[in-house]
C-alpha cells in the first residue's frame, strides 16, 4: 500500500444553492494538485436549473446526481460511497478551498493517508463576505474537543478511505450535529493529524452554524450518550460540568452581541 496520496476525493452536497454550488465547483477545479482530484456532487433535487448546470459540467465530475434525498447526511453517505480516492474531503455547497495550493499542501505533508484522519484551519466568512477570522484549535486536545471548547471545523477535515470504512457512515438519525458525532467517534479511535494552515473558506451562514448555543450543547451531550464517553468520568458529573460551560458561553456570546449592537448604534464619527 502506498504511503502517499495518489488520488483525492471531494464530496459536495447541495440544495437550492446554485450560486454556492458553482463557487465550490470552481474552487475544486482551481486546485493545482500533483495527483488527480475527483469531485462527487449530490444535489437534493433543486430543480431544472441546477440539473442543467450539473449536466453541462458532468464530464468534469466523477459522479453527480440531482434528486430528492433523505437529508444532508444521507447525501453525504451516498457521496462517500461513490469515491475512489485515498482520502475523502467533504466540501459543502458555498464553501470553497482557500487557494489553489490547498490540496497540494495536504498531498505533500500527509503520510499513510488511507489510515489517517485530520484537519487544518478554515477561514470563517460571513454573509456579507467579511473575514471573521481563522478557526481550528491546535494542537488537538481530546478533552477540550469533547466538551465543546475546541470544536473541529468539519469543512477543514478529511478522512482516509480505509479509516472511513472503519468509522462507518454518518448517523442520519442524529440530526444537524451528526458531523461532530462522526468526528468525535474518529477522535476516540485515534488522534487526528493537524495542519496549521488555512485550507478552506467556510460559509458561516449554514443551518448547522447559526443554531442556538443551547441546542449545540444538547447535541454534544447526546453524542456522549451515543458513544458512551463522558469527559468528566461519569454521566452525571459530565452533564453538570457541561451546563456550566454552556452558561459561560451563552453569557459571553450575549455580551459580545450587546457590544456589537451598541457599536452599530454609535454615530459614525464616534461622538
mmCIF file of C-alpha atoms in Angstrom:
data_model
loop_
_atom_site.group_PDB
_atom_site.id
_atom_site.type_symbol
_atom_site.label_atom_id
_atom_site.label_comp_id
_atom_site.label_asym_id
_atom_site.label_seq_id
_atom_site.Cartn_x
_atom_site.Cartn_y
_atom_site.Cartn_z
ATOM 1 C CA UNK A 1 0.000 0.000 0.000
ATOM 2 C CA UNK A 2 1.325 3.422 -0.904
ATOM 3 C CA UNK A 3 2.237 5.754 1.962
ATOM 4 C CA UNK A 4 1.499 8.774 -0.224
ATOM 5 C CA UNK A 5 -1.733 10.178 -1.591
ATOM 6 C CA UNK A 6 -2.399 9.034 -5.159
ATOM 7 C CA UNK A 7 -5.931 10.458 -5.525
ATOM 8 C CA UNK A 8 -8.165 12.812 -3.537
ATOM 9 C CA UNK A 9 -11.955 12.626 -3.451
ATOM 10 C CA UNK A 10 -14.030 15.731 -2.760
ATOM 11 C CA UNK A 11 -17.718 15.286 -1.976
ATOM 12 C CA UNK A 12 -20.113 18.240 -2.265
ATOM 13 C CA UNK A 13 -23.740 18.223 -1.174
ATOM 14 C CA UNK A 14 -26.103 20.974 -2.237
ATOM 15 C CA UNK A 15 -29.749 22.000 -2.115
ATOM 16 C CA UNK A 16 -31.265 25.088 -3.723
ATOM 17 C CA UNK A 17 -27.924 26.860 -3.783
ATOM 18 C CA UNK A 18 -26.786 27.136 -7.380
ATOM 19 C CA UNK A 19 -24.521 30.131 -6.757
ATOM 20 C CA UNK A 20 -22.867 28.380 -3.815
ATOM 21 C CA UNK A 21 -22.507 25.170 -5.800
ATOM 22 C CA UNK A 22 -20.791 26.989 -8.670
ATOM 23 C CA UNK A 23 -18.424 28.638 -6.198
ATOM 24 C CA UNK A 24 -17.485 25.281 -4.689
ATOM 25 C CA UNK A 25 -17.065 23.555 -8.047
ATOM 26 C CA UNK A 26 -14.862 26.388 -9.296
ATOM 27 C CA UNK A 27 -12.641 26.125 -6.218
ATOM 28 C CA UNK A 28 -12.181 22.382 -6.731
ATOM 29 C CA UNK A 29 -11.354 22.898 -10.416
ATOM 30 C CA UNK A 30 -8.830 25.602 -9.494
ATOM 31 C CA UNK A 31 -6.733 23.234 -7.363
ATOM 32 C CA UNK A 32 -3.206 22.891 -8.690
ATOM 33 C CA UNK A 33 -2.588 19.404 -7.414
ATOM 34 C CA UNK A 34 0.032 16.833 -8.386
ATOM 35 C CA UNK A 35 -2.473 13.972 -8.003
ATOM 36 C CA UNK A 36 -5.949 13.517 -9.526
ATOM 37 C CA UNK A 37 -8.825 15.177 -7.687
ATOM 38 C CA UNK A 38 -12.191 13.544 -8.283
ATOM 39 C CA UNK A 39 -15.332 15.500 -7.475
ATOM 40 C CA UNK A 40 -18.625 13.911 -6.444
ATOM 41 C CA UNK A 41 -21.702 16.179 -6.297
ATOM 42 C CA UNK A 42 -25.009 15.259 -4.678
ATOM 43 C CA UNK A 43 -27.853 17.746 -5.107
ATOM 44 C CA UNK A 44 -31.133 17.185 -3.301
ATOM 45 C CA UNK A 45 -33.347 17.780 -6.317
ATOM 46 C CA UNK A 46 -33.133 21.566 -6.514
ATOM 47 C CA UNK A 47 -34.769 21.815 -9.925
ATOM 48 C CA UNK A 48 -34.061 22.129 -13.627
ATOM 49 C CA UNK A 49 -31.556 24.975 -13.400
ATOM 50 C CA UNK A 50 -29.207 23.065 -11.099
ATOM 51 C CA UNK A 51 -29.631 19.863 -13.073
ATOM 52 C CA UNK A 52 -28.793 21.667 -16.318
ATOM 53 C CA UNK A 53 -25.673 23.123 -14.713
ATOM 54 C CA UNK A 54 -24.529 19.705 -13.500
ATOM 55 C CA UNK A 55 -25.185 18.217 -16.928
ATOM 56 C CA UNK A 56 -23.081 20.958 -18.505
ATOM 57 C CA UNK A 57 -20.071 20.145 -16.319
ATOM 58 C CA UNK A 58 -20.756 16.432 -15.961
ATOM 59 C CA UNK A 59 -17.678 15.376 -17.890
ATOM 60 C CA UNK A 60 -15.527 17.030 -15.227
ATOM 61 C CA UNK A 61 -17.171 15.204 -12.336
ATOM 62 C CA UNK A 62 -16.539 11.706 -11.048
ATOM 63 C CA UNK A 63 -20.238 11.370 -10.284
ATOM 64 C CA UNK A 64 -23.256 13.619 -9.894
ATOM 65 C CA UNK A 65 -26.893 13.223 -9.026
ATOM 66 C CA UNK A 66 -29.767 15.661 -8.611
ATOM 67 C CA UNK A 67 -32.778 14.065 -6.981
ATOM 68 C CA UNK A 68 -34.629 14.102 -3.707
ATOM 69 C CA UNK A 69 -32.789 12.501 -0.802
ATOM 70 C CA UNK A 70 -33.335 11.924 2.922
ATOM 71 C CA UNK A 71 -31.309 14.904 4.056
ATOM 72 C CA UNK A 72 -27.721 16.088 4.161
ATOM 73 C CA UNK A 73 -26.252 13.036 5.869
ATOM 74 C CA UNK A 74 -27.974 10.626 3.531
ATOM 75 C CA UNK A 75 -26.447 12.620 0.669
ATOM 76 C CA UNK A 76 -23.025 12.625 2.332
ATOM 77 C CA UNK A 77 -23.114 8.865 2.846
ATOM 78 C CA UNK A 78 -24.159 8.297 -0.763
ATOM 79 C CA UNK A 79 -21.435 10.611 -1.975
ATOM 80 C CA UNK A 80 -18.702 8.885 0.034
ATOM 81 C CA UNK A 81 -19.853 5.549 -1.382
ATOM 82 C CA UNK A 82 -19.003 6.859 -4.874
ATOM 83 C CA UNK A 83 -15.441 7.894 -4.068
ATOM 84 C CA UNK A 84 -12.264 6.054 -5.073
ATOM 85 C CA UNK A 85 -9.596 8.330 -3.583
ATOM 86 C CA UNK A 86 -7.139 7.740 -0.750
ATOM 87 C CA UNK A 87 -8.727 10.495 1.323
ATOM 88 C CA UNK A 88 -12.254 11.906 1.325
ATOM 89 C CA UNK A 89 -12.959 15.607 1.818
ATOM 90 C CA UNK A 90 -16.478 16.935 2.416
ATOM 91 C CA UNK A 91 -16.760 20.419 0.914
ATOM 92 C CA UNK A 92 -20.366 21.595 1.055
ATOM 93 C CA UNK A 93 -22.022 23.945 -1.394
ATOM 94 C CA UNK A 94 -20.979 27.519 -0.601
ATOM 95 C CA UNK A 95 -17.677 26.513 0.993
ATOM 96 C CA UNK A 96 -14.508 26.512 -1.044
ATOM 97 C CA UNK A 97 -10.811 25.787 -0.841
ATOM 98 C CA UNK A 98 -8.883 28.806 0.344
ATOM 99 C CA UNK A 99 -6.371 28.898 -2.515
ATOM 100 C CA UNK A 100 -5.219 26.761 -5.474
ATOM 101 C CA UNK A 101 -2.462 25.143 -3.398
ATOM 102 C CA UNK A 102 -4.634 23.923 -0.511
ATOM 103 C CA UNK A 103 -4.897 20.266 -1.544
ATOM 104 C CA UNK A 104 -1.299 20.083 -2.735
ATOM 105 C CA UNK A 105 -0.189 21.121 0.747
ATOM 106 C CA UNK A 106 -2.005 18.091 2.184
ATOM 107 C CA UNK A 107 -0.562 15.828 -0.518
ATOM 108 C CA UNK A 108 2.967 16.931 0.326
ATOM 109 C CA UNK A 109 2.622 16.584 4.087
ATOM 110 C CA UNK A 110 0.254 13.710 4.862
ATOM 111 C CA UNK A 111 1.804 10.277 5.409
ATOM 112 C CA UNK A 112 -0.097 6.974 5.445
ATOM 113 C CA UNK A 113 -3.216 8.760 4.130
ATOM 114 C CA UNK A 114 -5.695 5.899 3.921
ATOM 115 C CA UNK A 115 -5.380 5.070 7.618
ATOM 116 C CA UNK A 116 -5.407 8.633 8.964
ATOM 117 C CA UNK A 117 -7.861 11.418 9.536
ATOM 118 C CA UNK A 118 -7.184 15.037 10.306
ATOM 119 C CA UNK A 119 -7.970 18.680 9.833
ATOM 120 C CA UNK A 120 -6.472 22.055 9.002
ATOM 121 C CA UNK A 121 -7.676 25.572 9.685
ATOM 122 C CA UNK A 122 -10.566 27.300 7.963
ATOM 123 C CA UNK A 123 -11.308 30.968 7.368
ATOM 124 C CA UNK A 124 -14.779 31.915 8.596
ATOM 125 C CA UNK A 125 -16.673 34.091 6.128
ATOM 126 C CA UNK A 126 -19.860 35.974 6.988
ATOM 127 C CA UNK A 127 -22.919 36.518 4.825
ATOM 128 C CA UNK A 128 -21.554 39.862 3.653
ATOM 129 C CA UNK A 129 -18.184 38.369 2.771
ATOM 130 C CA UNK A 130 -16.421 39.789 5.819
ATOM 131 C CA UNK A 131 -13.477 37.759 7.103
ATOM 132 C CA UNK A 132 -14.467 36.564 10.603
ATOM 133 C CA UNK A 133 -11.076 35.073 11.394
ATOM 134 C CA UNK A 134 -9.425 31.669 11.377
ATOM 135 C CA UNK A 135 -10.843 28.628 13.124
ATOM 136 C CA UNK A 136 -9.069 25.425 14.047
ATOM 137 C CA UNK A 137 -7.773 24.646 17.533
ATOM 138 C CA UNK A 138 -4.206 23.360 17.605
ATOM 139 C CA UNK A 139 -2.683 21.296 18.971
ATOM 140 C CA UNK A 140 -5.618 18.900 19.152
ATOM 141 C CA UNK A 141 -6.902 18.286 22.675
ATOM 142 C CA UNK A 142 -9.369 15.421 23.085
ATOM 143 C CA UNK A 143 -10.833 16.731 26.332
ATOM 144 C CA UNK A 144 -11.437 20.247 25.046
ATOM 145 C CA UNK A 145 -12.903 18.838 21.844
ATOM 146 C CA UNK A 146 -15.348 16.510 23.579
ATOM 147 C CA UNK A 147 -16.591 19.194 25.995
ATOM 148 C CA UNK A 148 -17.238 21.632 23.159
ATOM 149 C CA UNK A 149 -14.484 24.160 23.909
ATOM 150 C CA UNK A 150 -12.426 23.311 20.822
ATOM 151 C CA UNK A 151 -14.676 22.014 18.021
ATOM 152 C CA UNK A 152 -13.162 20.743 14.792
ATOM 153 C CA UNK A 153 -14.123 22.581 11.599
ATOM 154 C CA UNK A 154 -15.814 19.885 9.539
ATOM 155 C CA UNK A 155 -15.093 21.769 6.307
ATOM 156 C CA UNK A 156 -11.376 21.629 7.059
ATOM 157 C CA UNK A 157 -11.312 17.922 7.878
ATOM 158 C CA UNK A 158 -10.566 14.835 5.815
ATOM 159 C CA UNK A 159 -10.751 11.095 6.391
ATOM 160 C CA UNK A 160 -8.611 8.345 4.906
ATOM 161 C CA UNK A 161 -10.509 5.824 2.789
ATOM 162 C CA UNK A 162 -9.676 2.821 4.983
ATOM 163 C CA UNK A 163 -10.380 4.714 8.197
ATOM 164 C CA UNK A 164 -13.717 5.898 6.762
ATOM 165 C CA UNK A 165 -14.730 2.260 6.327
ATOM 166 C CA UNK A 166 -13.776 1.608 9.943
ATOM 167 C CA UNK A 167 -15.853 4.571 11.131
ATOM 168 C CA UNK A 168 -18.911 3.630 9.125
ATOM 169 C CA UNK A 169 -21.499 6.100 7.789
ATOM 170 C CA UNK A 170 -22.750 9.353 9.252
ATOM 171 C CA UNK A 171 -25.665 8.788 11.635
ATOM 172 C CA UNK A 172 -28.631 10.021 9.602
ATOM 173 C CA UNK A 173 -30.928 9.954 12.651
ATOM 174 C CA UNK A 174 -28.750 12.131 14.900
ATOM 175 C CA UNK A 175 -29.694 15.480 13.382
ATOM 176 C CA UNK A 176 -27.645 18.535 12.393
ATOM 177 C CA UNK A 177 -24.745 17.636 14.693
ATOM 178 C CA UNK A 178 -24.063 14.259 13.042
ATOM 179 C CA UNK A 179 -20.847 15.683 11.589
ATOM 180 C CA UNK A 180 -19.490 16.385 15.081
ATOM 181 C CA UNK A 181 -20.643 12.943 16.257
ATOM 182 C CA UNK A 182 -18.695 11.448 13.350
ATOM 183 C CA UNK A 183 -15.541 13.385 14.210
ATOM 184 C CA UNK A 184 -15.878 12.568 17.907
ATOM 185 C CA UNK A 185 -16.107 8.891 17.028
ATOM 186 C CA UNK A 186 -12.953 9.296 14.955
ATOM 187 C CA UNK A 187 -11.117 11.110 17.763
ATOM 188 C CA UNK A 188 -11.917 8.363 20.263
ATOM 189 C CA UNK A 189 -10.294 5.812 17.943
ATOM 190 C CA UNK A 190 -7.150 7.787 17.121
ATOM 191 C CA UNK A 191 -5.965 11.406 17.301
ATOM 192 C CA UNK A 192 -6.123 13.484 14.131
ATOM 193 C CA UNK A 193 -3.228 14.724 12.057
ATOM 194 C CA UNK A 194 -3.338 18.533 12.148
ATOM 195 C CA UNK A 195 -2.037 21.199 9.792
ATOM 196 C CA UNK A 196 -1.563 24.768 10.952
ATOM 197 C CA UNK A 197 -2.635 26.220 7.611
ATOM 198 C CA UNK A 198 -5.881 27.660 6.270
ATOM 199 C CA UNK A 199 -7.285 25.344 3.581
ATOM 200 C CA UNK A 200 -10.937 26.352 3.364
ATOM 201 C CA UNK A 201 -13.172 29.411 3.281
ATOM 202 C CA UNK A 202 -16.143 28.414 5.419
ATOM 203 C CA UNK A 203 -19.579 29.957 4.794
ATOM 204 C CA UNK A 204 -20.888 30.607 8.313
ATOM 205 C CA UNK A 205 -24.490 31.170 7.220
ATOM 206 C CA UNK A 206 -25.352 27.455 7.039
ATOM 207 C CA UNK A 207 -28.012 25.832 9.209
ATOM 208 C CA UNK A 208 -25.535 23.963 11.386
ATOM 209 C CA UNK A 209 -23.593 27.125 12.154
ATOM 210 C CA UNK A 210 -26.369 29.511 13.166
ATOM 211 C CA UNK A 211 -28.030 27.131 15.638
ATOM 212 C CA UNK A 212 -28.728 28.298 19.212
ATOM 213 C CA UNK A 213 -25.958 27.575 21.722
ATOM 214 C CA UNK A 214 -28.402 25.599 23.852
ATOM 215 C CA UNK A 215 -29.113 23.171 21.015
ATOM 216 C CA UNK A 216 -25.431 22.707 20.219
ATOM 217 C CA UNK A 217 -24.589 21.731 23.794
ATOM 218 C CA UNK A 218 -27.625 19.455 24.000
ATOM 219 C CA UNK A 219 -26.340 17.642 20.911
ATOM 220 C CA UNK A 220 -22.913 17.375 22.488
ATOM 221 C CA UNK A 221 -24.387 15.617 25.500
ATOM 222 C CA UNK A 222 -26.395 13.315 23.243
ATOM 223 C CA UNK A 223 -23.149 12.398 21.481
ATOM 224 C CA UNK A 224 -21.611 11.382 24.814
ATOM 225 C CA UNK A 225 -24.531 9.041 25.427
ATOM 226 C CA UNK A 226 -24.318 7.665 21.901
ATOM 227 C CA UNK A 227 -20.594 6.925 22.205
ATOM 228 C CA UNK A 228 -20.639 6.049 25.922
ATOM 229 C CA UNK A 229 -17.877 8.566 26.535
ATOM 230 C CA UNK A 230 -18.050 11.015 29.424
ATOM 231 C CA UNK A 231 -15.186 13.528 29.584
ATOM 232 C CA UNK A 232 -15.587 14.116 33.325
ATOM 233 C CA UNK A 233 -15.768 10.437 34.273
ATOM 234 C CA UNK A 234 -19.468 9.905 34.922
ATOM 235 C CA UNK A 235 -22.589 10.880 33.018
ATOM 236 C CA UNK A 236 -23.978 12.998 35.856
ATOM 237 C CA UNK A 237 -20.758 14.905 36.513
ATOM 238 C CA UNK A 238 -20.147 15.440 32.805
ATOM 239 C CA UNK A 239 -23.638 16.829 32.248
ATOM 240 C CA UNK A 240 -23.319 19.199 35.219
ATOM 241 C CA UNK A 241 -19.959 20.487 34.002
ATOM 242 C CA UNK A 242 -21.389 20.890 30.505
ATOM 243 C CA UNK A 243 -24.256 23.014 31.828
ATOM 244 C CA UNK A 244 -21.736 25.318 33.499
ATOM 245 C CA UNK A 245 -19.664 25.649 30.318
ATOM 246 C CA UNK A 246 -22.828 26.293 28.296
ATOM 247 C CA UNK A 247 -23.845 29.084 30.676
ATOM 248 C CA UNK A 248 -20.427 30.733 30.430
ATOM 249 C CA UNK A 249 -20.515 30.538 26.627
ATOM 250 C CA UNK A 250 -24.033 31.974 26.447
ATOM 251 C CA UNK A 251 -23.182 34.883 28.776
ATOM 252 C CA UNK A 252 -20.025 35.653 26.771
ATOM 253 C CA UNK A 253 -21.912 35.441 23.467
ATOM 254 C CA UNK A 254 -24.731 37.730 24.547
ATOM 255 C CA UNK A 255 -22.193 40.167 25.982
ATOM 256 C CA UNK A 256 -20.456 40.371 22.610
ATOM 257 C CA UNK A 257 -23.802 40.831 20.856
ATOM 258 C CA UNK A 258 -24.692 43.753 23.146
ATOM 259 C CA UNK A 259 -21.354 45.401 22.407
ATOM 260 C CA UNK A 260 -21.897 44.969 18.661
ATOM 261 C CA UNK A 261 -25.397 46.416 18.951
ATOM 262 C CA UNK A 262 -24.103 49.467 20.815
ATOM 263 C CA UNK A 263 -21.332 49.977 18.270
ATOM 264 C CA UNK A 264 -23.881 49.703 15.500
ATOM 265 C CA UNK A 265 -25.962 52.494 17.058
ATOM 266 C CA UNK A 266 -22.965 54.761 17.677
ATOM 267 C CA UNK A 267 -22.563 57.801 15.383
ATOM 268 C CA UNK A 268 -20.087 57.322 12.545
ATOM 269 C CA UNK A 269 -17.719 59.945 13.999
ATOM 270 C CA UNK A 270 -17.893 58.343 17.418
ATOM 271 C CA UNK A 271 -19.307 61.419 19.094
#
